[in-house]
């Protein structure tokens, strides 16, 4: 007897329908075909034990299982449940009706209980797109899959409960999820700028970075507050839109980091250690998985002590920073993961950790400084819009109670500036904020008056700013004007933007 069960395979952050065909006929043997990996091939042992514990048995006949399309690699243990169910139906032990209306996935324990799978959200989206009535999953994946409106999501803790549902179609396990109310209920960020003492100029720079989506690097000695400021940046970013929340949740779903929750409402903040490998940062591996830059999609990637990262690790970020996606190529397939994030980096100004003119700092030879700062290549630095020197907070300010603006107040200004940018780029759907402008858009939206041009030329000559600083200054000036509610870029906006290019000055990286 031949039976068809429908499952799903995840490639990148998208899913594709997989048809699992089970044929039982006279003979002896268990044959699994359709390009399965080792985890899928081992399913027969888990299935045999689970069926016995559930009161069923593996038929003593020749079992042939085909997973179509046969040219796509099937990975993981999530096919245990559809294969087991196919065997029971094909052998006549279970006789459900309307089986082809459901997409079914899940991993089996030896006692028949169901374990969660990765990628439940992409699977649910694919099930809806392919016209299935609903999707049947382990209980831990319920909230995640129920984000998708328009299909039924039923969850189970045991194989017997799933089989009972297919026979009786009771709705006891139907999962309900109100996406709109979840997105309205924005979580409160525990880290707030109102707790920061002093550093007013740095907080202003962080506001500019958030308003325009600009990458930023903080240069200062240990204890000056670089990490503390970076961790508070997500608290002033605009709330995620529904589209952004879905994209971010899909990535975390594929990476297996959902832990039974619903949609992700807070912008991610990822802070990998400087010993991270290039594969862990950008993604990949034998069975490709999203890296840290994709897990930071629509959020912040914080690289603390930037020169301590391996140069090769930093260089692989250049293409994702430019294209806002990362492509992982293998011999037989190519996977693309989104990677639109704000890069926030921090570094000490010298190997000793202090500025060269600080009292009590240690002197370094030119070769030592060049070796230390040379770990940051020009092309990588070219993709960072704001360079900020962070000085330690004086004791007098540390002893005072903080009187700073709260993150909510700052975020209102950021949201207002982002709305202006949304109107500006309404006919350019691939551009969302000023940092994404290319040379053509800069010429279109960042025109300067004659006095502003003279100011910029004078600054570039006196400070010996590099040519790469020109476009960055214009984009940052455009963001400052947006925060100011100004249609045109004025002299004061250009003057402020010039301050944010420390590393382009003579004496830093040359």
CSV table of C-alpha atoms in Angstrom, one decimal:
chain,number,residue,atom,x,y,z
A,1,UNK,CA,0.0,0.0,0.0
A,2,UNK,CA,1.2,3.5,-0.9
A,3,UNK,CA,0.7,6.5,1.4
A,4,UNK,CA,1.8,10.2,1.1
A,5,UNK,CA,2.6,12.5,4.1
A,6,UNK,CA,3.6,16.1,3.6
A,7,UNK,CA,6.5,17.6,5.5
A,8,UNK,CA,8.9,20.6,5.0
A,9,UNK,CA,12.5,21.3,4.5
A,10,UNK,CA,14.2,24.6,5.5
A,11,UNK,CA,16.8,26.2,3.2
A,12,UNK,CA,18.2,29.5,4.5
A,13,UNK,CA,15.2,31.1,6.1
A,14,UNK,CA,12.7,29.8,3.6
A,15,UNK,CA,10.9,26.4,3.6
A,16,UNK,CA,9.9,24.0,0.8
A,17,UNK,CA,7.2,21.3,0.8
A,18,UNK,CA,8.5,17.7,1.0
A,19,UNK,CA,6.4,14.7,0.0
A,20,UNK,CA,7.1,11.6,2.0
A,21,UNK,CA,6.0,8.5,0.2
A,22,UNK,CA,5.8,5.2,2.1
A,23,UNK,CA,5.3,1.9,0.2
A,24,UNK,CA,4.9,-1.4,2.0
A,25,UNK,CA,5.0,-4.7,0.0
A,26,UNK,CA,6.0,-8.3,0.5
A,27,UNK,CA,9.6,-8.9,1.3
A,28,UNK,CA,12.1,-7.8,4.0
A,29,UNK,CA,14.0,-4.6,4.3
A,30,UNK,CA,13.9,-0.9,5.2
A,31,UNK,CA,14.9,1.5,2.4
A,32,UNK,CA,15.0,5.3,2.8
A,33,UNK,CA,15.8,7.3,-0.4
A,34,UNK,CA,15.6,10.9,-1.5
A,35,UNK,CA,19.0,12.3,-0.4
A,36,UNK,CA,18.6,12.0,3.5
A,37,UNK,CA,21.5,12.8,5.8
A,38,UNK,CA,22.6,10.6,8.6
A,39,UNK,CA,20.1,12.0,11.1
A,40,UNK,CA,17.3,11.1,8.8
A,41,UNK,CA,18.7,7.6,8.0
A,42,UNK,CA,18.9,6.8,11.8
A,43,UNK,CA,15.2,7.6,12.2
A,44,UNK,CA,14.3,3.9,11.7
A,45,UNK,CA,15.7,3.0,15.1
A,46,UNK,CA,13.8,5.8,16.9
A,47,UNK,CA,10.6,5.1,15.0
A,48,UNK,CA,10.7,1.3,15.8
A,49,UNK,CA,11.1,1.9,19.5
A,50,UNK,CA,8.5,4.7,19.6
A,51,UNK,CA,5.9,2.6,17.7
A,52,UNK,CA,6.4,-0.2,20.1
A,53,UNK,CA,5.9,2.1,23.1
A,54,UNK,CA,2.8,3.5,21.5
A,55,UNK,CA,1.2,0.1,21.0
A,56,UNK,CA,2.0,-0.3,17.3
A,57,UNK,CA,4.7,-2.2,15.5
A,58,UNK,CA,7.0,-1.9,12.5
A,59,UNK,CA,5.5,-4.2,9.8
A,60,UNK,CA,7.7,-7.2,9.0
A,61,UNK,CA,7.6,-6.4,5.3
A,62,UNK,CA,9.7,-4.5,2.8
A,63,UNK,CA,9.3,-0.7,3.6
A,64,UNK,CA,10.4,1.8,0.9
A,65,UNK,CA,10.3,5.5,1.9
A,66,UNK,CA,10.9,8.2,-0.7
A,67,UNK,CA,11.4,11.8,0.2
A,68,UNK,CA,10.6,14.0,-2.8
A,69,UNK,CA,12.0,16.1,-4.5
A,70,UNK,CA,14.8,13.6,-4.4
A,71,UNK,CA,17.5,16.1,-5.5
A,72,UNK,CA,17.2,18.2,-2.3
A,73,UNK,CA,19.1,17.2,0.7
A,74,UNK,CA,17.0,16.3,3.8
A,75,UNK,CA,18.6,17.2,7.1
A,76,UNK,CA,17.8,16.6,10.8
A,77,UNK,CA,15.5,14.4,12.9
A,78,UNK,CA,12.3,16.5,12.2
A,79,UNK,CA,11.1,13.9,9.7
A,80,UNK,CA,10.6,11.2,12.4
A,81,UNK,CA,6.9,11.9,12.9
A,82,UNK,CA,5.8,12.1,9.3
A,83,UNK,CA,7.8,8.9,8.4
A,84,UNK,CA,6.3,7.0,11.4
A,85,UNK,CA,2.8,8.2,10.6
A,86,UNK,CA,3.3,7.1,6.9
A,87,UNK,CA,4.3,3.6,8.0
A,88,UNK,CA,1.3,3.3,10.3
A,89,UNK,CA,-1.1,4.4,7.5
A,90,UNK,CA,0.5,2.3,4.8
A,91,UNK,CA,0.4,-0.8,7.0
A,92,UNK,CA,-3.3,-0.2,7.9
A,93,UNK,CA,-2.7,0.2,11.6
A,94,UNK,CA,-4.1,3.8,11.5
A,95,UNK,CA,-6.8,5.0,9.1
A,96,UNK,CA,-7.1,8.8,9.2
A,97,UNK,CA,-9.1,10.8,6.6
A,98,UNK,CA,-8.1,14.0,4.9
A,99,UNK,CA,-4.4,13.4,5.7
A,100,UNK,CA,-3.3,15.5,2.8
A,101,UNK,CA,-4.7,18.7,4.4
A,102,UNK,CA,-1.9,18.8,7.0
A,103,UNK,CA,1.8,19.5,7.0
A,104,UNK,CA,3.4,17.3,9.7
A,105,UNK,CA,6.8,17.6,11.4
A,106,UNK,CA,8.4,16.5,14.6
A,107,UNK,CA,11.2,14.5,16.2
A,108,UNK,CA,10.4,11.3,18.1
A,109,UNK,CA,11.7,10.2,21.5
A,110,UNK,CA,12.0,6.5,22.1
A,111,UNK,CA,8.8,6.6,24.3
A,112,UNK,CA,6.8,8.2,21.6
A,113,UNK,CA,6.9,11.8,22.9
A,114,UNK,CA,7.5,14.6,20.5
A,115,UNK,CA,10.6,16.9,20.6
A,116,UNK,CA,10.7,20.4,19.1
A,117,UNK,CA,12.1,21.1,15.7
A,118,UNK,CA,13.9,24.1,14.1
A,119,UNK,CA,12.3,26.4,11.6
A,120,UNK,CA,8.7,26.1,12.6
A,121,UNK,CA,7.9,29.6,11.5
A,122,UNK,CA,9.2,29.2,7.9
A,123,UNK,CA,7.4,25.9,7.8
A,124,UNK,CA,4.1,27.4,8.8
A,125,UNK,CA,4.5,30.2,6.2
A,126,UNK,CA,5.2,27.6,3.6
A,127,UNK,CA,2.2,25.5,4.6
A,128,UNK,CA,0.0,28.6,4.2
A,129,UNK,CA,1.5,29.5,0.8
A,130,UNK,CA,0.9,25.9,-0.4
A,131,UNK,CA,-2.7,25.9,0.6
A,132,UNK,CA,-2.6,23.4,3.5
A,133,UNK,CA,-5.4,23.6,6.1
A,134,UNK,CA,-2.9,23.6,8.9
A,135,UNK,CA,0.3,22.3,10.4
A,136,UNK,CA,0.9,19.6,13.2
A,137,UNK,CA,3.9,20.2,15.4
A,138,UNK,CA,5.4,19.4,18.8
A,139,UNK,CA,4.0,21.6,21.6
A,140,UNK,CA,7.1,23.7,22.1
A,141,UNK,CA,6.8,25.0,18.5
A,142,UNK,CA,3.2,26.1,18.8
A,143,UNK,CA,3.5,29.8,19.6
A,144,UNK,CA,6.1,30.2,17.0
A,145,UNK,CA,4.1,28.6,14.2
A,146,UNK,CA,0.8,30.3,15.3
A,147,UNK,CA,2.3,33.7,14.4
A,148,UNK,CA,1.1,32.9,10.8
A,149,UNK,CA,-2.5,33.9,10.3
A,150,UNK,CA,-4.8,31.9,8.1
A,151,UNK,CA,-3.9,28.3,8.9
A,152,UNK,CA,-4.6,26.1,11.9
A,153,UNK,CA,-1.7,25.1,14.2
A,154,UNK,CA,-2.2,22.0,16.4
A,155,UNK,CA,0.5,20.9,18.8
A,156,UNK,CA,1.1,17.6,20.6
A,157,UNK,CA,3.3,16.1,23.3
A,158,UNK,CA,3.0,12.5,22.2
A,159,UNK,CA,2.5,10.5,18.9
A,160,UNK,CA,-0.7,8.9,20.2
A,161,UNK,CA,-2.2,12.3,20.8
A,162,UNK,CA,-1.4,13.3,17.2
A,163,UNK,CA,-2.9,10.1,15.8
A,164,UNK,CA,-6.0,10.6,17.9
A,165,UNK,CA,-6.4,14.1,16.4
A,166,UNK,CA,-6.1,12.8,12.8
A,167,UNK,CA,-9.0,10.3,13.5
A,168,UNK,CA,-11.3,12.5,15.6
A,169,UNK,CA,-10.3,16.0,14.5
A,170,UNK,CA,-10.9,17.4,17.9
A,171,UNK,CA,-9.7,21.0,18.5
A,172,UNK,CA,-8.3,20.6,22.0
A,173,UNK,CA,-4.7,21.3,20.8
A,174,UNK,CA,-5.4,24.3,18.6
A,175,UNK,CA,-3.0,27.2,19.3
A,176,UNK,CA,-4.3,30.7,19.3
A,177,UNK,CA,-2.0,33.7,18.9
A,178,UNK,CA,-2.8,37.4,18.7
A,179,UNK,CA,0.0,38.9,16.6
A,180,UNK,CA,-1.3,42.5,16.6
A,181,UNK,CA,-1.6,42.7,20.4
A,182,UNK,CA,1.8,41.1,20.9
A,183,UNK,CA,3.4,43.7,18.7
A,184,UNK,CA,1.6,46.6,20.4
A,185,UNK,CA,2.9,45.4,23.8
A,186,UNK,CA,6.5,46.4,23.4
A,187,UNK,CA,8.8,45.1,26.1
A,188,UNK,CA,10.5,47.7,28.3
A,189,UNK,CA,14.3,47.9,27.9
A,190,UNK,CA,16.0,47.4,31.3
A,191,UNK,CA,19.0,49.4,30.1
A,192,UNK,CA,18.2,53.1,29.8
A,193,UNK,CA,20.3,56.2,28.9
A,194,UNK,CA,18.9,58.1,31.9
A,195,UNK,CA,21.3,56.0,34.0
A,196,UNK,CA,24.4,57.2,32.2
A,197,UNK,CA,26.3,59.9,34.0
A,198,UNK,CA,28.0,62.5,31.8
A,199,UNK,CA,29.0,61.6,28.3
A,200,UNK,CA,26.5,64.0,26.8
A,201,UNK,CA,28.3,64.3,23.5
A,202,UNK,CA,28.6,60.5,23.2
A,203,UNK,CA,24.9,60.1,23.8
A,204,UNK,CA,24.2,62.6,21.1
A,205,UNK,CA,26.4,60.6,18.7
A,206,UNK,CA,24.5,57.4,19.6
A,207,UNK,CA,21.2,59.3,18.9
A,208,UNK,CA,22.5,60.3,15.4
A,209,UNK,CA,23.7,56.7,14.7
A,210,UNK,CA,20.2,55.3,15.7
A,211,UNK,CA,18.4,57.9,13.6
A,212,UNK,CA,20.3,57.2,10.4
A,213,UNK,CA,21.1,53.5,11.0
A,214,UNK,CA,24.8,54.4,10.9
A,215,UNK,CA,27.6,52.1,12.0
A,216,UNK,CA,29.7,53.5,14.8
A,217,UNK,CA,33.1,52.9,16.5
A,218,UNK,CA,33.9,54.1,20.0
A,219,UNK,CA,37.6,54.8,20.9
A,220,UNK,CA,38.5,55.2,24.5
A,221,UNK,CA,40.5,53.9,27.5
A,222,UNK,CA,39.2,51.1,29.7
A,223,UNK,CA,36.4,52.2,32.1
A,224,UNK,CA,35.3,55.1,29.9
A,225,UNK,CA,31.8,53.6,29.4
A,226,UNK,CA,32.1,52.2,25.8
A,227,UNK,CA,30.3,48.9,26.5
A,228,UNK,CA,27.7,50.5,28.8
A,229,UNK,CA,26.8,53.0,26.0
A,230,UNK,CA,26.7,50.3,23.3
A,231,UNK,CA,24.3,48.1,25.3
A,232,UNK,CA,21.9,50.9,25.6
A,233,UNK,CA,21.7,51.7,21.9
A,234,UNK,CA,18.8,49.2,21.2
A,235,UNK,CA,16.7,51.2,23.8
A,236,UNK,CA,16.5,54.2,21.4
A,237,UNK,CA,16.0,52.3,18.2
A,238,UNK,CA,12.5,52.5,16.6
A,239,UNK,CA,10.1,49.7,17.5
A,240,UNK,CA,10.2,46.8,15.0
A,241,UNK,CA,7.6,46.8,12.3
A,242,UNK,CA,5.6,43.6,11.6
A,243,UNK,CA,7.8,42.8,8.6
A,244,UNK,CA,11.0,43.3,10.6
A,245,UNK,CA,9.8,41.2,13.5
A,246,UNK,CA,8.8,38.3,11.2
A,247,UNK,CA,12.2,38.4,9.4
A,248,UNK,CA,14.1,38.4,12.7
A,249,UNK,CA,11.9,35.6,14.2
A,250,UNK,CA,12.5,33.5,11.1
A,251,UNK,CA,16.2,33.7,11.4
A,252,UNK,CA,16.1,32.8,15.1
A,253,UNK,CA,13.7,30.0,14.4
A,254,UNK,CA,16.0,28.4,11.8
A,255,UNK,CA,18.9,28.7,14.3
A,256,UNK,CA,16.8,26.9,17.0
A,257,UNK,CA,16.9,29.8,19.4
A,258,UNK,CA,13.2,30.4,19.9
A,259,UNK,CA,12.8,28.4,23.2
A,260,UNK,CA,9.0,28.0,22.8
A,261,UNK,CA,8.3,31.8,22.5
A,262,UNK,CA,6.2,33.7,20.0
A,263,UNK,CA,7.4,36.6,17.8
A,264,UNK,CA,10.5,38.5,18.7
A,265,UNK,CA,9.5,42.0,19.6
A,266,UNK,CA,12.9,43.5,20.8
A,267,UNK,CA,15.6,44.4,18.4
A,268,UNK,CA,18.5,41.8,18.8
A,269,UNK,CA,21.7,42.8,20.5
A,270,UNK,CA,24.6,40.4,19.7
A,271,UNK,CA,28.0,40.7,21.3
A,272,UNK,CA,30.3,37.8,20.2
A,273,UNK,CA,33.6,37.3,21.9
A,274,UNK,CA,36.8,38.3,20.0
A,275,UNK,CA,37.8,34.6,19.7
A,276,UNK,CA,34.9,33.9,17.4
A,277,UNK,CA,35.6,32.2,14.1
A,278,UNK,CA,34.6,33.6,10.7
A,279,UNK,CA,32.1,30.8,10.2
A,280,UNK,CA,30.4,31.5,13.5
A,281,UNK,CA,30.3,35.3,12.7
A,282,UNK,CA,28.9,35.2,9.2
A,283,UNK,CA,27.3,31.7,9.1
A,284,UNK,CA,28.0,28.5,7.3
A,285,UNK,CA,29.3,25.1,8.4
A,286,UNK,CA,28.8,21.6,7.0
A,287,UNK,CA,25.1,22.1,7.5
A,288,UNK,CA,24.8,25.9,7.1
A,289,UNK,CA,23.4,27.9,10.0
A,290,UNK,CA,22.9,31.7,10.5
A,291,UNK,CA,25.9,33.4,12.0
A,292,UNK,CA,26.0,36.3,14.5
A,293,UNK,CA,25.6,38.9,11.8
A,294,UNK,CA,22.3,37.3,10.8
A,295,UNK,CA,21.1,36.8,14.3
A,296,UNK,CA,21.7,40.6,14.7
A,297,UNK,CA,19.3,41.3,11.7
A,298,UNK,CA,17.3,44.5,12.4
A,299,UNK,CA,19.3,45.0,15.6
A,300,UNK,CA,22.8,45.7,16.8
A,301,UNK,CA,26.1,43.7,16.4
A,302,UNK,CA,28.6,44.9,19.1
A,303,UNK,CA,32.2,44.0,18.6
A,304,UNK,CA,34.1,44.9,21.8
A,305,UNK,CA,37.8,45.4,21.6
A,306,UNK,CA,37.8,45.4,17.7
A,307,UNK,CA,41.6,45.1,17.2
A,308,UNK,CA,41.5,41.8,19.2
A,309,UNK,CA,39.4,40.1,16.6
A,310,UNK,CA,41.3,38.2,14.0
A,311,UNK,CA,41.8,40.3,10.8
A,312,UNK,CA,40.4,37.5,8.7
A,313,UNK,CA,37.2,37.5,10.8
A,314,UNK,CA,36.8,41.2,10.4
A,315,UNK,CA,37.4,41.1,6.6
A,316,UNK,CA,34.6,38.7,6.0
A,317,UNK,CA,32.1,41.3,7.3
A,318,UNK,CA,32.9,43.7,4.5
A,319,UNK,CA,30.5,42.2,1.9
A,320,UNK,CA,27.6,41.8,4.4
A,321,UNK,CA,28.0,45.4,5.6
A,322,UNK,CA,27.7,46.6,2.0
A,323,UNK,CA,25.0,44.2,0.7
A,324,UNK,CA,23.1,43.7,4.0
A,325,UNK,CA,23.0,40.0,3.4
A,326,UNK,CA,25.4,37.1,3.4
A,327,UNK,CA,25.6,34.4,0.8
A,328,UNK,CA,27.0,30.9,1.7
A,329,UNK,CA,28.0,28.9,-1.4
A,330,UNK,CA,28.5,25.2,-1.5
A,331,UNK,CA,29.1,22.9,-4.4
A,332,UNK,CA,25.5,21.9,-4.8
A,333,UNK,CA,23.5,24.8,-3.3
A,334,UNK,CA,23.7,28.4,-2.3
A,335,UNK,CA,22.0,29.9,0.8
A,336,UNK,CA,21.4,33.6,1.5
A,337,UNK,CA,20.7,34.9,5.0
A,338,UNK,CA,19.6,38.5,5.7
A,339,UNK,CA,22.2,40.6,7.6
A,340,UNK,CA,20.9,44.2,7.9
A,341,UNK,CA,22.3,45.3,11.3
A,342,UNK,CA,24.0,48.3,12.9
A,343,UNK,CA,27.6,47.7,13.7
A,344,UNK,CA,28.8,49.1,17.0
A,345,UNK,CA,32.5,48.6,17.6
A,346,UNK,CA,34.8,49.7,20.5
A,347,UNK,CA,38.5,49.8,20.8
A,348,UNK,CA,41.3,51.2,22.9
A,349,UNK,CA,43.3,54.1,21.4
A,350,UNK,CA,46.6,52.2,21.9
A,351,UNK,CA,48.0,48.8,23.0
A,352,UNK,CA,48.3,50.1,26.6
A,353,UNK,CA,44.6,51.2,26.4
A,354,UNK,CA,45.2,54.9,26.8
A,355,UNK,CA,45.5,58.0,24.6
A,356,UNK,CA,49.1,58.9,23.9
A,357,UNK,CA,48.8,62.3,25.6
A,358,UNK,CA,47.1,61.0,28.8
A,359,UNK,CA,49.0,61.5,32.0
A,360,UNK,CA,50.6,58.3,33.1
A,361,UNK,CA,50.1,56.6,29.7
A,362,UNK,CA,52.7,54.4,28.3
A,363,UNK,CA,54.7,55.4,25.1
A,364,UNK,CA,54.6,53.2,22.1
A,365,UNK,CA,56.8,53.1,19.1
A,366,UNK,CA,55.4,53.9,15.7
A,367,UNK,CA,55.7,50.2,14.7
A,368,UNK,CA,53.7,49.1,17.7
A,369,UNK,CA,50.9,51.6,17.0
A,370,UNK,CA,50.8,50.7,13.4
A,371,UNK,CA,50.6,47.0,14.2
A,372,UNK,CA,47.8,47.6,16.7
A,373,UNK,CA,45.7,49.9,14.5
A,374,UNK,CA,46.6,48.1,11.3
A,375,UNK,CA,44.3,45.3,12.3
A,376,UNK,CA,41.4,47.5,11.2
A,377,UNK,CA,41.6,47.7,7.4
A,378,UNK,CA,40.7,50.8,5.4
A,379,UNK,CA,37.9,49.0,3.5
A,380,UNK,CA,36.3,48.0,6.8
A,381,UNK,CA,36.7,51.4,8.3
A,382,UNK,CA,35.2,52.8,5.2
A,383,UNK,CA,31.9,51.2,6.2
A,384,UNK,CA,31.8,52.8,9.6
A,385,UNK,CA,30.2,56.3,9.5
A,386,UNK,CA,30.9,57.6,12.9
A,387,UNK,CA,34.2,57.6,14.9
A,388,UNK,CA,33.9,58.8,18.4
A,389,UNK,CA,36.6,59.4,21.1
A,390,UNK,CA,35.2,58.5,24.6
A,391,UNK,CA,36.9,60.1,27.5
A,392,UNK,CA,36.6,58.9,31.1
A,393,UNK,CA,33.9,60.6,33.2
A,394,UNK,CA,35.3,63.0,35.8
A,395,UNK,CA,34.8,62.2,39.5
A,396,UNK,CA,32.6,65.2,40.0
A,397,UNK,CA,30.0,63.8,37.5
A,398,UNK,CA,30.3,60.3,38.8
A,399,UNK,CA,29.3,61.5,42.3
A,400,UNK,CA,26.2,63.3,41.0
A,401,UNK,CA,22.8,61.7,40.5
A,402,UNK,CA,22.2,61.1,36.8
A,403,UNK,CA,20.1,63.8,35.1
A,404,UNK,CA,20.1,62.5,31.6
A,405,UNK,CA,17.2,62.2,29.2
A,406,UNK,CA,15.5,58.8,29.3
A,407,UNK,CA,15.7,56.4,26.3
A,408,UNK,CA,12.0,56.9,25.6
A,409,UNK,CA,12.5,60.7,25.1
A,410,UNK,CA,15.5,60.1,22.8
A,411,UNK,CA,13.7,57.4,20.9
A,412,UNK,CA,10.8,59.8,20.1
A,413,UNK,CA,13.3,62.1,18.2
A,414,UNK,CA,14.8,59.0,16.5
A,415,UNK,CA,11.4,57.8,15.3
A,416,UNK,CA,10.5,61.3,14.0
A,417,UNK,CA,13.8,61.3,12.0
A,418,UNK,CA,13.1,57.8,10.6
A,419,UNK,CA,9.7,58.9,9.5
A,420,UNK,CA,11.2,61.7,7.4
A,421,UNK,CA,13.6,59.2,5.8
A,422,UNK,CA,10.7,56.9,5.1
A,423,UNK,CA,9.0,59.7,3.1
A,424,UNK,CA,12.2,60.5,1.3
A,425,UNK,CA,12.8,56.9,0.2
A,426,UNK,CA,9.2,56.0,-0.4
A,427,UNK,CA,10.0,55.2,-4.1
A,428,UNK,CA,13.1,53.3,-3.1
A,429,UNK,CA,11.9,50.2,-1.3
A,430,UNK,CA,15.5,48.8,-0.9
A,431,UNK,CA,16.5,51.9,1.2
A,432,UNK,CA,15.1,52.3,4.7
A,433,UNK,CA,17.4,54.9,6.3
A,434,UNK,CA,20.2,57.3,5.4
A,435,UNK,CA,23.1,54.9,6.0
A,436,UNK,CA,21.9,52.8,3.1
A,437,UNK,CA,22.3,55.6,0.5
A,438,UNK,CA,24.7,55.1,-2.3
A,439,UNK,CA,26.6,57.8,-4.2
A,440,UNK,CA,23.6,58.5,-6.5
A,441,UNK,CA,21.2,59.1,-3.6
A,442,UNK,CA,23.8,61.2,-1.7
A,443,UNK,CA,24.0,63.5,-4.7
A,444,UNK,CA,20.2,63.6,-4.8
A,445,UNK,CA,19.4,64.2,-1.2
A,446,UNK,CA,22.6,65.7,0.4
A,447,UNK,CA,23.1,68.9,-1.6
A,448,UNK,CA,25.0,71.6,0.3
A,449,UNK,CA,25.0,75.4,0.1
A,450,UNK,CA,28.0,77.2,-1.0
A,451,UNK,CA,28.9,78.1,2.6
A,452,UNK,CA,28.6,74.5,3.7
A,453,UNK,CA,30.8,73.3,0.9
A,454,UNK,CA,33.5,75.8,1.9
A,455,UNK,CA,33.2,74.6,5.5
A,456,UNK,CA,33.6,71.0,4.5
A,457,UNK,CA,36.5,71.8,2.1
A,458,UNK,CA,38.3,73.7,4.9
A,459,UNK,CA,37.8,70.9,7.4
A,460,UNK,CA,39.1,68.3,5.0
A,461,UNK,CA,42.2,70.4,4.2
A,462,UNK,CA,43.0,71.3,7.8
A,463,UNK,CA,42.2,68.0,9.4
A,464,UNK,CA,43.6,66.1,6.4
A,465,UNK,CA,40.5,63.9,6.2
A,466,UNK,CA,40.7,61.1,3.7
A,467,UNK,CA,38.5,61.0,0.6
A,468,UNK,CA,36.4,58.2,2.0
A,469,UNK,CA,35.2,60.6,4.8
A,470,UNK,CA,33.4,62.9,2.3
A,471,UNK,CA,30.4,60.7,1.6
A,472,UNK,CA,30.2,59.6,5.2
A,473,UNK,CA,30.1,63.2,6.4
A,474,UNK,CA,27.3,64.0,3.9
A,475,UNK,CA,25.2,61.1,5.1
A,476,UNK,CA,25.6,61.9,8.7
A,477,UNK,CA,24.9,65.6,8.1
A,478,UNK,CA,21.7,64.5,6.4
A,479,UNK,CA,20.7,62.5,9.5
A,480,UNK,CA,21.5,65.4,11.8
A,481,UNK,CA,19.3,67.7,9.7
A,482,UNK,CA,16.5,65.1,10.0
A,483,UNK,CA,16.8,65.1,13.7
A,484,UNK,CA,16.7,68.9,13.6
A,485,UNK,CA,13.5,68.8,11.4
A,486,UNK,CA,15.3,70.7,8.7
A,487,UNK,CA,14.6,70.1,5.0
A,488,UNK,CA,18.1,71.4,4.0
A,489,UNK,CA,21.5,70.5,5.3
A,490,UNK,CA,22.9,73.6,7.0
A,491,UNK,CA,26.4,74.7,8.2
A,492,UNK,CA,25.8,73.5,11.8
A,493,UNK,CA,24.8,70.0,10.6
A,494,UNK,CA,28.0,69.7,8.5
A,495,UNK,CA,30.1,71.0,11.4
A,496,UNK,CA,28.7,68.4,13.7
A,497,UNK,CA,29.2,65.6,11.2
A,498,UNK,CA,32.8,66.6,10.7
A,499,UNK,CA,33.5,65.9,14.4
A,500,UNK,CA,32.5,62.3,14.0
A,501,UNK,CA,35.5,61.2,11.8
A,502,UNK,CA,38.3,60.8,14.3
A,503,UNK,CA,40.0,57.9,12.7
A,504,UNK,CA,40.3,59.7,9.4
A,505,UNK,CA,42.5,62.4,10.9
A,506,UNK,CA,46.2,62.4,10.4
A,507,UNK,CA,48.0,60.4,13.1
A,508,UNK,CA,45.4,57.6,13.4
A,509,UNK,CA,45.4,55.2,10.5
A,510,UNK,CA,47.3,57.3,8.0
